Coordinates of C-alpha atoms in Angstrom, one line a residue:
M809 CA -16.8 231.5 117.9
K810 CA -15.7 230.3 114.4
T811 CA -12.0 229.2 113.2
I812 CA -10.5 231.5 111.0
I813 CA -7.0 229.8 110.7
S814 CA -6.5 226.3 108.9
A815 CA -4.3 224.1 110.7
L816 CA -2.7 223.4 107.5
L817 CA -0.6 226.0 105.6
F818 CA 1.2 223.8 103.4
V819 CA 0.6 220.9 101.4
F820 CA 3.9 219.0 101.3
I821 CA 5.7 217.0 98.3
A822 CA 6.4 213.7 100.0
S823 CA 9.7 212.0 99.4
N824 CA 10.5 208.3 99.6
S825 CA 13.6 208.7 101.5
I826 CA 14.7 211.0 104.4
A827 CA 17.4 213.4 103.2
A828 CA 20.4 214.3 105.5
N829 CA 19.8 217.2 108.1
F830 CA 20.4 220.7 106.7
Q831 CA 23.6 221.9 107.5
P832 CA 25.2 225.1 105.7
T833 CA 28.5 225.9 104.9
L834 CA 29.1 229.2 106.5
L835 CA 30.4 232.4 104.9
K836 CA 33.0 234.2 107.3
L837 CA 34.7 237.6 106.9
N838 CA 37.9 238.2 108.9
A839 CA 39.7 241.3 108.9
P840 CA 42.0 243.5 111.4
S841 CA 39.8 244.9 114.0
K842 CA 42.2 248.2 113.9
I843 CA 44.1 249.7 111.1
R844 CA 46.3 252.6 111.2
Y845 CA 45.8 255.0 108.3
N846 CA 47.3 258.5 107.9
F847 CA 44.3 259.9 105.8
D848 CA 46.7 261.3 103.3
G849 CA 45.0 260.1 100.1
K850 CA 47.6 257.2 99.7
N851 CA 46.2 253.6 99.0
L852 CA 45.1 251.6 102.1
E853 CA 45.3 247.7 101.7
I854 CA 42.9 246.2 104.0
P855 CA 43.6 242.4 104.5
V856 CA 40.3 240.2 104.3
T857 CA 40.3 236.3 104.9
V858 CA 37.3 234.6 103.3
S859 CA 36.2 231.1 104.5
G860 CA 33.5 228.9 103.6
T861 CA 32.4 230.3 100.2
M862 CA 33.3 233.0 97.9
A863 CA 31.6 236.3 98.8
G864 CA 30.4 239.5 97.1
V865 CA 31.8 242.2 99.7
I866 CA 31.0 245.7 100.0
F867 CA 33.4 248.1 102.1
F868 CA 32.0 250.9 104.2
V869 CA 33.4 253.9 106.4
Y870 CA 31.3 255.3 109.1
T871 CA 31.6 258.2 111.5
K872 CA 32.4 256.7 114.9
D873 CA 31.0 258.0 118.2
K874 CA 29.6 261.1 116.7
A875 CA 25.9 260.1 116.8
N876 CA 25.2 262.8 119.3
L877 CA 26.3 265.5 117.0
I878 CA 24.2 264.5 114.2
T879 CA 20.6 265.6 115.1
K880 CA 17.4 265.7 112.8
T881 CA 19.2 266.2 109.6
R882 CA 17.6 265.7 106.1
N883 CA 20.1 265.5 103.2
G884 CA 20.5 264.0 99.7
F885 CA 18.2 264.5 96.5
L886 CA 14.4 265.3 97.6
G887 CA 15.6 265.0 101.2
W888 CA 15.3 261.6 100.9
H889 CA 17.5 260.9 103.9
Y890 CA 16.6 261.6 107.7
V891 CA 19.0 260.9 110.5
N892 CA 18.9 261.7 114.1
K893 CA 21.6 260.6 116.5
V894 CA 23.2 257.8 114.5
D895 CA 26.5 257.4 112.9
T896 CA 26.3 258.1 109.0
C897 CA 28.0 256.6 106.2
M898 CA 31.0 258.4 104.9
Y899 CA 31.7 256.1 102.1
F900 CA 30.9 252.6 100.4
S901 CA 32.5 250.7 97.4
S902 CA 31.0 248.8 94.7
A903 CA 30.7 244.8 95.5
V904 CA 33.9 242.9 94.5
T905 CA 34.1 239.1 94.5
L906 CA 36.8 237.6 96.8
P907 CA 37.6 233.9 96.7
V908 CA 38.1 231.8 99.7
G909 CA 41.6 232.8 101.3
K910 CA 43.3 235.9 101.6
S911 CA 42.4 239.0 99.7
V912 CA 42.7 242.8 99.9
I913 CA 40.3 245.4 100.0
N914 CA 41.7 248.8 98.6
W915 CA 40.5 252.3 99.6
S916 CA 42.0 255.9 98.9
G917 CA 40.8 257.5 102.1
R918 CA 38.1 259.5 100.2
E919 CA 34.3 260.0 101.0
K920 CA 31.3 259.4 98.6
G921 CA 31.8 262.8 97.1
G922 CA 35.5 262.4 96.3
G923 CA 37.0 264.5 99.1
L924 CA 39.5 263.2 101.4
L925 CA 38.1 262.4 104.7
G926 CA 39.8 264.1 107.6
A927 CA 42.1 262.5 109.9
G928 CA 40.4 260.7 113.0
E929 CA 38.5 257.6 113.9
Y930 CA 36.0 255.9 112.0
T931 CA 33.9 252.6 112.1
Y932 CA 34.8 250.3 108.7
Y933 CA 32.3 247.6 107.8
L934 CA 32.5 244.6 105.6
W935 CA 29.3 243.1 104.3
G936 CA 29.1 240.1 102.1
Y937 CA 27.2 237.2 100.6
D938 CA 27.5 234.3 98.3
N939 CA 27.1 235.7 95.0
K940 CA 28.2 232.8 92.8
N941 CA 26.7 229.6 94.3
P942 CA 23.0 228.6 94.2
K943 CA 20.9 228.6 97.1
T944 CA 20.6 225.6 99.3
R945 CA 17.3 224.1 100.2
V946 CA 16.6 224.4 104.1
A947 CA 12.9 222.6 103.9
N948 CA 10.8 221.1 101.4
G949 CA 7.0 221.7 100.9
T950 CA 4.7 224.3 99.4
W951 CA 5.4 226.7 102.5
Y952 CA 7.8 229.5 101.9
P953 CA 9.0 232.6 103.9
Y954 CA 6.8 235.8 103.5
S955 CA 5.6 238.8 105.5
D956 CA 3.9 236.8 107.8
T957 CA 7.1 234.9 108.9
N958 CA 9.7 235.4 111.7
I959 CA 12.5 233.5 112.8
V960 CA 12.8 232.8 116.6
T961 CA 16.6 233.2 117.3
K962 CA 16.9 233.4 120.9
G963 CA 15.5 231.4 123.9
P964 CA 15.2 231.8 127.6
G965 CA 17.3 234.6 128.9
G966 CA 18.0 236.1 125.5
K967 CA 20.4 233.3 124.7
A968 CA 21.2 232.5 121.2
L969 CA 19.3 229.2 120.1
D970 CA 21.6 226.4 118.6
K971 CA 18.7 225.9 116.2
P972 CA 16.7 228.7 115.4
M973 CA 12.8 228.2 114.4
I974 CA 11.0 229.4 111.5
H975 CA 7.5 230.7 112.7
N976 CA 4.7 231.3 110.1
V977 CA 1.5 232.1 111.5
T978 CA 0.2 228.7 112.7
S979 CA 3.4 226.6 111.3
R980 CA 7.0 226.0 112.7
W981 CA 10.0 224.7 111.2
T982 CA 13.3 224.1 113.2
I983 CA 16.3 225.0 111.1
G984 CA 18.6 222.1 110.8
N985 CA 16.0 219.3 110.4
S986 CA 16.0 216.8 107.5
T987 CA 15.2 218.8 104.5
E988 CA 12.5 216.0 103.4
D989 CA 11.3 214.9 106.6
L990 CA 8.0 216.4 106.7
T991 CA 6.6 215.0 110.1
L992 CA 8.8 217.4 111.7
Y993 CA 6.6 220.2 110.7
E994 CA 4.7 221.5 113.6
T995 CA 1.2 223.1 113.1
T996 CA -1.5 224.5 115.2
K997 CA -5.0 225.8 115.2
F998 CA -6.3 228.8 116.9
T999 CA -9.9 230.4 117.2
L1000 CA -10.6 234.2 117.4
P1001 CA -13.9 235.5 118.7
T1002 CA -16.8 236.0 116.1
G1003 CA -16.1 239.2 114.1
W1004 CA -12.5 239.1 114.6
T1005 CA -9.8 238.7 111.5
L1006 CA -6.2 237.9 111.9
K1007 CA -3.6 240.6 110.7
Y1008 CA -0.5 239.2 108.5
R1009 CA 1.2 237.3 111.1
T1010 CA 1.5 235.9 114.8
Y1011 CA 4.6 236.3 116.7
C1012 CA 6.4 233.8 119.3
H1013 CA 6.6 235.1 123.0
P1014 CA 10.3 236.1 123.3
G1015 CA 12.3 233.6 125.0
D1016 CA 9.2 231.0 125.6
T1017 CA 8.1 229.6 122.2
K1018 CA 5.3 228.0 124.0
Y1019 CA 3.4 231.1 123.7
F1020 CA 2.5 233.5 120.6
Y1021 CA 0.6 236.6 120.1
A1022 CA -2.0 237.3 117.1
E1023 CA -2.9 240.7 116.3
A1024 CA -6.6 240.9 114.9
D1025 CA -9.1 243.5 114.2
N1026 CA -12.8 243.7 114.4
S1027 CA -14.1 246.1 111.5
S1028 CA -17.6 246.3 112.7
S1029 CA -16.4 247.5 116.3
K1030 CA -13.6 249.5 114.6
I1031 CA -11.0 248.1 117.4
E1032 CA -7.8 246.2 117.0
G1033 CA -6.5 243.8 119.5
L1034 CA -3.7 241.5 120.5
Y1035 CA -4.3 238.0 121.6
K1036 CA -1.9 235.7 123.5
Y1037 CA -2.2 231.9 122.9
Q1038 CA -0.4 228.8 124.2
W1039 CA 0.9 226.5 121.4
V1040 CA -0.4 223.4 121.2
P1041 CA 1.4 221.2 118.4
Q1042 CA -0.9 219.4 116.0
G1043 CA -3.7 220.5 118.2
N1044 CA -5.9 223.7 119.2
S1045 CA -3.9 226.3 120.9
I1046 CA -5.2 227.8 124.1
L1047 CA -6.3 231.2 124.9
E1048 CA -4.2 232.8 127.6
V1049 CA -7.1 234.6 129.6
S1050 CA -4.6 235.9 132.1
F1051 CA -3.1 238.5 129.4
G1052 CA -5.0 241.9 129.1
D1053 CA -8.8 241.5 129.4
N1054 CA -9.6 237.8 129.2
G1055 CA -6.7 237.1 126.6
V1056 CA -6.7 240.3 124.7
V1057 CA -5.5 244.0 124.9
T1058 CA -7.7 246.2 122.6
W1059 CA -7.3 249.8 121.0
N1060 CA -9.3 251.8 118.8
Q1061 CA -8.9 251.2 115.1
P1062 CA -11.1 253.2 112.9
I1063 CA -8.5 252.8 109.8
Y1064 CA -7.5 249.7 108.0
Q1065 CA -4.6 247.4 108.7
G1066 CA -2.5 246.1 111.6
S1067 CA 1.3 246.2 111.4
G1068 CA 2.7 243.7 113.9
P1069 CA 3.5 242.1 116.5
T1070 CA 7.3 242.2 117.5
S1071 CA 9.1 242.2 120.6
D1072 CA 12.3 243.5 122.0
G1073 CA 12.3 241.2 124.8
N1074 CA 10.9 243.7 127.3
Y1075 CA 7.6 244.8 125.3
I1076 CA 5.3 243.7 122.6
Y1077 CA 4.9 246.3 119.9
A1078 CA 1.7 246.3 117.5
G1079 CA -0.3 249.2 115.6
Y1080 CA -2.4 250.2 112.8
Y1081 CA -2.0 252.4 109.6
G1082 CA -4.3 253.8 107.0
Q1083 CA -4.0 253.8 103.3
Y1084 CA -6.5 255.8 101.4
Q1085 CA -8.2 258.4 103.9
D1086 CA -7.2 262.2 104.4
G1087 CA -6.7 263.2 108.0
I1088 CA -5.6 259.7 109.2
S1089 CA -3.1 258.5 112.1
N1090 CA -0.7 256.1 112.4
K1091 CA -0.2 254.7 116.0
L1092 CA 2.4 252.2 117.7
Y1093 CA 1.6 250.6 120.7
K1094 CA 4.2 249.5 123.6
I1095 CA 2.5 246.7 125.4
D1096 CA 3.7 244.9 128.7
F1097 CA 3.8 241.1 128.9
D1098 CA 0.5 241.5 131.1
G1099 CA -1.3 242.9 128.4
S1100 CA -1.2 246.5 129.4
I1101 CA -0.5 249.5 127.0
Q1102 CA 2.4 251.4 128.4
T1103 CA 3.0 254.0 125.4
T1104 CA 1.5 255.1 122.4
F1105 CA 3.6 256.3 119.8
D1106 CA 2.2 258.6 116.9
L1107 CA 4.1 257.9 113.5
T1108 CA 2.0 260.1 111.5
E1109 CA 4.7 262.7 111.0
W1110 CA 6.7 260.4 108.6
L1111 CA 4.0 258.1 107.8
Y1112 CA 1.1 260.3 106.4
H1113 CA 1.8 261.7 103.0
P1114 CA -1.7 263.5 102.0
D1115 CA -0.1 265.0 98.8
D1116 CA 0.9 261.3 97.4
Y1117 CA -3.0 260.4 97.8
K1118 CA -4.0 263.8 95.8
A1119 CA -1.5 262.7 93.1
G1120 CA -3.0 259.0 92.7
G1121 CA -1.3 257.1 95.3
Q1122 CA -2.1 256.2 98.9
S1123 CA -2.0 258.5 101.9
A1124 CA 0.1 256.0 103.8
G1125 CA 1.6 252.5 103.1
G1126 CA 2.2 251.1 106.5
P1127 CA 4.1 249.8 108.6
T1128 CA 3.1 246.6 107.2
M1129 CA 5.8 244.8 109.0
I1130 CA 7.9 245.8 112.4
H1131 CA 10.9 243.9 113.1
E1132 CA 13.2 244.2 116.2
R1133 CA 17.1 244.4 116.3
N1134 CA 19.2 245.3 119.1
G1135 CA 16.5 247.1 120.9
Y1136 CA 15.3 249.2 117.8
L1137 CA 12.3 248.8 115.5
F1138 CA 12.6 248.7 111.8
L1139 CA 9.4 249.5 109.9
N1140 CA 8.8 247.9 106.5
H1141 CA 6.1 249.5 104.0
S1142 CA 5.7 246.9 101.4
G1143 CA 3.9 249.0 98.8
S1144 CA 5.9 252.1 99.2
C1145 CA 9.3 253.4 99.0
L1146 CA 9.5 254.3 103.0
K1147 CA 12.0 252.4 105.3
S1148 CA 12.8 253.4 108.7
M1149 CA 14.2 252.7 112.0
I1150 CA 12.8 253.7 115.5
N1151 CA 14.2 253.8 119.1
P1152 CA 11.2 252.7 121.5
S1153 CA 13.1 253.5 124.6
V1154 CA 13.7 257.3 124.1
E1155 CA 12.2 259.5 126.8
N1156 CA 11.6 262.5 124.4
K1157 CA 9.4 261.1 121.6
S1158 CA 10.7 263.5 119.1
D1159 CA 13.8 261.6 119.0
L1160 CA 11.7 258.5 118.2
F1161 CA 12.7 258.1 114.3
V1162 CA 16.5 257.4 114.2
W1163 CA 16.5 257.3 110.3
V1164 CA 14.1 257.3 107.5
N1165 CA 14.9 256.3 104.0
Q1166 CA 12.3 257.7 101.1
N1167 CA 12.5 258.4 97.5
G1168 CA 15.6 260.0 96.4
D1169 CA 18.3 257.5 96.5
Y1170 CA 17.0 255.2 93.8
V1171 CA 17.0 252.2 96.3
N1172 CA 13.5 251.0 97.0
D1173 CA 12.3 254.2 95.3
T1174 CA 8.9 254.4 93.6
N1175 CA 7.8 256.3 90.6
W1176 CA 11.4 257.6 89.9
Q1177 CA 11.3 256.8 86.3
P1178 CA 10.9 260.0 83.9
T1179 CA 7.9 258.5 82.4
S1180 CA 6.0 257.9 85.5
Q1181 CA 2.4 259.3 85.6
K1182 CA 2.8 260.2 89.4
P1183 CA 6.6 261.5 89.7
W1184 CA 8.1 260.4 92.7
V1185 CA 5.1 259.5 94.5
C1186 CA 6.2 257.2 97.5
F1187 CA 3.0 255.6 98.8
D1188 CA 1.7 253.8 95.7
F1189 CA 0.9 250.0 96.0
N1190 CA 0.5 249.7 92.4
T1191 CA 4.1 250.3 91.3
G1192 CA 7.4 248.3 92.3
P1193 CA 9.6 247.4 93.8
Y1194 CA 7.4 245.2 95.9
C1195 CA 9.2 244.9 99.3
Y1196 CA 7.3 242.1 101.0
S1197 CA 9.6 241.3 104.1
Y1198 CA 12.4 243.0 105.7
S1199 CA 15.3 241.8 107.9
I1200 CA 18.4 243.2 109.8
D1201 CA 21.5 241.6 110.5
A1202 CA 23.7 242.1 113.8
N1203 CA 25.7 245.2 112.4
M1204 CA 22.2 246.8 111.5
F1205 CA 22.4 246.4 107.7
S1206 CA 18.8 245.7 106.5
I1207 CA 17.6 243.8 103.4
T1208 CA 14.4 243.9 101.6
P1209 CA 13.5 241.4 98.6
S1210 CA 13.0 243.5 95.4
Y1211 CA 10.2 242.3 93.2
D1212 CA 9.3 243.9 89.9
L1213 CA 12.9 245.2 89.1
G1214 CA 14.2 242.4 86.9
A1215 CA 16.8 239.8 87.8
V1216 CA 17.8 241.5 91.1
S1217 CA 17.0 239.6 94.4
F1218 CA 17.3 242.4 97.2
A1219 CA 18.1 246.1 98.1
L1220 CA 20.6 246.7 100.9
M1221 CA 20.6 249.4 103.3
G1222 CA 23.6 250.8 105.5
P1223 CA 23.1 251.0 109.4
D1224 CA 22.0 254.7 109.0
G1225 CA 19.4 253.8 106.4
T1226 CA 21.9 254.8 103.5
G1227 CA 20.7 253.0 100.4
I1228 CA 23.6 251.0 99.0
N1229 CA 22.3 249.2 95.8
Y1230 CA 20.4 246.4 94.5
F1231 CA 22.1 243.0 94.6
A1232 CA 21.2 239.5 92.7
F1233 CA 21.8 235.8 94.0
A1234 CA 23.2 233.4 91.5
G1235 CA 21.0 232.5 88.8
E1236 CA 18.3 235.2 89.6
T1237 CA 15.4 236.0 87.3
A1238 CA 12.7 238.3 87.2
R1239 CA 10.1 236.4 88.9
T1240 CA 8.4 236.8 92.2
K1241 CA 10.7 237.4 95.4
R1242 CA 8.7 237.3 98.8
G1243 CA 10.8 236.5 102.1
L1244 CA 14.3 237.3 103.0
F1245 CA 15.3 236.8 106.7
F1246 CA 18.4 236.9 108.6
V1247 CA 19.7 234.6 111.1
D1248 CA 23.1 236.3 112.6
T1249 CA 23.7 235.3 116.2
G1250 CA 27.0 233.4 116.0
C1251 CA 25.1 229.9 115.6
A1252 CA 25.8 227.2 113.2
Y1253 CA 23.0 228.3 110.8
D1254 CA 23.9 232.0 110.2
G1255 CA 22.8 233.3 106.9
I1256 CA 20.0 234.4 104.9
Y1257 CA 16.6 232.5 104.7
C1258 CA 14.5 232.8 101.6
D1259 CA 11.9 231.8 99.4
N1260 CA 12.9 230.3 95.9
M1261 CA 9.9 231.5 94.0
S1262 CA 11.9 233.0 91.1
S1263 CA 13.6 229.7 90.0
N1264 CA 12.7 228.9 86.5
D1265 CA 12.4 225.3 87.5
T1266 CA 8.8 224.7 89.0
T1267 CA 9.9 221.7 91.0
M1268 CA 12.3 224.2 92.9
Q1269 CA 10.0 226.9 93.6
N1270 CA 8.8 225.5 97.0
G1271 CA 10.0 225.6 100.4
I1272 CA 12.5 227.4 102.5
W1273 CA 16.1 228.3 101.1
Y1274 CA 19.2 229.4 102.3
M1275 CA 22.3 231.9 101.2
E1276 CA 25.6 232.5 102.9
H1277 CA 26.0 236.0 104.5
D1278 CA 28.4 237.6 107.1
S1279 CA 29.3 241.1 108.3
I1280 CA 32.2 242.4 110.5
S1281 CA 33.4 245.7 111.8
G1282 CA 36.5 247.3 112.8
V1283 CA 38.1 250.8 113.0
I1284 CA 40.2 252.8 111.0
A1285 CA 42.4 255.5 113.0
T1286 CA 45.3 257.5 112.9
D1287 CA 46.6 256.6 116.3
V1288 CA 46.2 252.7 116.8
G1289 CA 48.3 249.9 115.8
V1290 CA 48.0 247.9 112.6
E1291 CA 45.9 245.2 114.4
E1292 CA 45.2 244.3 117.9
V1293 CA 46.8 241.2 119.3
S1294 CA 43.6 239.2 119.8
P1295 CA 41.6 238.7 116.7
S1296 CA 38.0 240.3 116.5
A1297 CA 36.0 237.3 115.5
F1298 CA 35.5 233.6 115.7
V1299 CA 36.3 232.2 112.6
V1300 CA 36.1 228.6 111.3
S1301 CA 37.4 227.8 107.9
Q1302 CA 36.7 225.3 105.4
N1303 CA 39.1 222.3 105.9
T1304 CA 41.5 221.6 103.5
P1305 CA 41.8 219.8 101.1
N1306 CA 38.0 219.2 100.8
P1307 CA 37.0 216.5 99.6
F1308 CA 40.1 214.6 101.1
N1309 CA 41.8 211.2 101.3
P1310 CA 42.7 210.4 104.1
S1311 CA 43.6 213.4 106.0
T1312 CA 42.6 217.2 106.1
T1313 CA 43.4 220.2 108.0
I1314 CA 41.1 222.4 109.9
N1315 CA 42.1 226.0 110.7
F1316 CA 40.1 228.2 113.2
T1317 CA 40.5 231.5 114.9
L1318 CA 39.4 232.4 118.5
P1319 CA 38.8 235.9 119.6
K1320 CA 39.9 235.3 123.2
T1321 CA 41.3 232.2 125.5
A1322 CA 38.4 229.7 126.2
K1323 CA 38.0 226.0 126.7
T1324 CA 37.7 224.8 123.2
T1325 CA 36.6 221.4 121.5
L1326 CA 36.7 220.1 118.1
E1327 CA 34.7 217.2 117.3
I1328 CA 33.9 215.2 114.2
Y1329 CA 30.5 213.8 113.5
N1330 CA 29.1 211.2 110.8
S1331 CA 26.0 212.0 108.8
A1332 CA 24.1 210.3 111.2
G1333 CA 24.9 212.7 114.1
Q1334 CA 27.2 210.2 115.8
K1335 CA 30.5 211.6 117.3
V1336 CA 33.3 209.5 115.8
S1337 CA 36.5 211.7 117.1
T1338 CA 37.7 214.4 119.3
L1339 CA 40.6 216.3 117.9
V1340 CA 40.9 219.2 120.4
N1341 CA 39.7 219.1 124.0
T1342 CA 41.5 222.0 126.1
T1343 CA 41.8 225.5 126.9
L1344 CA 43.4 227.6 123.8
N1345 CA 44.5 231.0 123.8
A1346 CA 43.3 233.6 121.2
G1347 CA 44.4 233.6 117.8
V1348 CA 44.8 231.2 114.8
H1349 CA 45.0 227.4 115.5
S1350 CA 44.7 224.0 113.4
A1351 CA 44.1 220.6 113.8
T1352 CA 44.6 217.4 111.4
W1353 CA 42.2 214.5 111.2
N1354 CA 43.4 211.2 109.8
A1355 CA 40.3 209.6 108.5
S1356 CA 42.2 206.4 107.4
K1357 CA 40.0 204.0 109.5
F1358 CA 36.8 205.6 108.5
S1359 CA 34.4 204.7 105.3
A1360 CA 33.8 207.5 102.7
G1361 CA 30.9 209.9 103.1
V1362 CA 30.0 213.1 104.4
Y1363 CA 31.2 214.2 107.7
F1364 CA 30.6 217.5 110.1
Y1365 CA 33.3 219.2 112.2
T1366 CA 32.0 221.2 115.2
I1367 CA 34.2 223.8 117.1
K1368 CA 32.9 225.3 120.3
S1369 CA 35.0 227.8 122.4
G1370 CA 33.0 229.2 125.2
D1371 CA 29.6 230.2 124.4
I1372 CA 30.2 230.2 120.6
S1373 CA 30.4 227.4 118.3
N1374 CA 30.5 226.7 114.3
T1375 CA 29.7 223.6 112.6
M1376 CA 31.0 222.6 108.9
K1377 CA 30.5 219.9 106.4
M1378 CA 33.5 218.0 104.8
T1379 CA 33.6 214.9 102.4
L1380 CA 35.9 211.7 102.9
L1381 CA 36.5 210.0 99.3
R1382 CA 37.9 206.6 98.8

């Protein structure tokens, strides 16, 4: 046996003082859940309320409940876009910056090609992120999110965690901890058998972070396997010998690299892919929690490009990462143009791929430049953009960091894989970008977690960072009311005024009737006041806090309604 993983992945920059716990100001979008429109070409004004921070917002129109009519269709330049049984994008706008407060999004009822959409019922989305304010540091240190990172957002029974956890091979950090208290990092060691090498990352057991899985390969034996360990903080993790065959489930792997693992809460998924060989195959394995392979999926149809290999690229490029959202698996290929979504629960394996985004829409495309020596070669590890990670929000929008394209931060794709555009965080540079991950569960820490390696300030390049994000959906149709009586989202607005002295008002919107509390906490986490503790109806509410008896400083207010909650920060001046 030999130890292949060091216990310390990060050497931290110590601080003489402990900073306050990380608590973001959440970005929230709110708009009518149902909108009436005659689809007559007249301007439609969609009221939008932004709270927390200003936002760069994109408006989308998608088909609604038409997925079964859209089967195995290729479209777009070079046939870049494949869709199968998924509602598809009819229109998306350019990003518009909206301030905090009430604004309007305008739409003329036209599709992307300029023609009028037919009368009917459509799903609309608003997707936004803070495009004006700098990132906020979540945790200090030399560790940063990368392709070997996953964020644990669910606990036992699939319930969203109040505080998600960032998991990185042999290291963990709970979001919301003090940014500088480096003693709160957990590390572990684990040992693989002689001849075995870890592939990319480990993955927490869904609903129980006591266990994690490690995908590894044995190149001399040409096999790959998935090991299960019990996490031991600041110690040596323990191999779970009851899993599979003495702690491991294996499969033949005559090719090159592993590409997992991940889980949908019911099964674990892991596999392999090739890069340079002719006649290769790409396999994905569906494994139960006892360590038995239940299903083998062949991904070769989309992931094997022999013509690219002959043209000077690779014959395949992944998946180098697999992420799960809402029961679907998203496949990332860091050194290629290809991104895809699959449905591992399908009975007919010919319906496995739901959408595929390849070269042709100029989003995550490779070798598209007129001067390229390998025109439109997709699988090419030697050209950007390099997409080192991949993440999906609750409305199935996906983002990848976009390195080697200049001062852009990420590429955005729609719920059907439509490439939208490249976007930039405030102050972005052309330097390296590696990790982007959503937390989008309705908790007090929703947003995008990322690295800050592109900063021009070398003292700010380390650690984990945060950027505000939100997306919502609604319906536009010819036969519905302007808005439902009940609002569609739980929204907590930034208190006004802020900073304040001595009084401030807190506004919030409830989607349904529920027992609701509004509590005030000081910076030490002590509750100092309760403003609301009763059952409230759906709709807009407000409460005023008179802080004349309290000292100046930072305070937090937490609103909890039923099973959902949100926390915001405010500042009292004297």
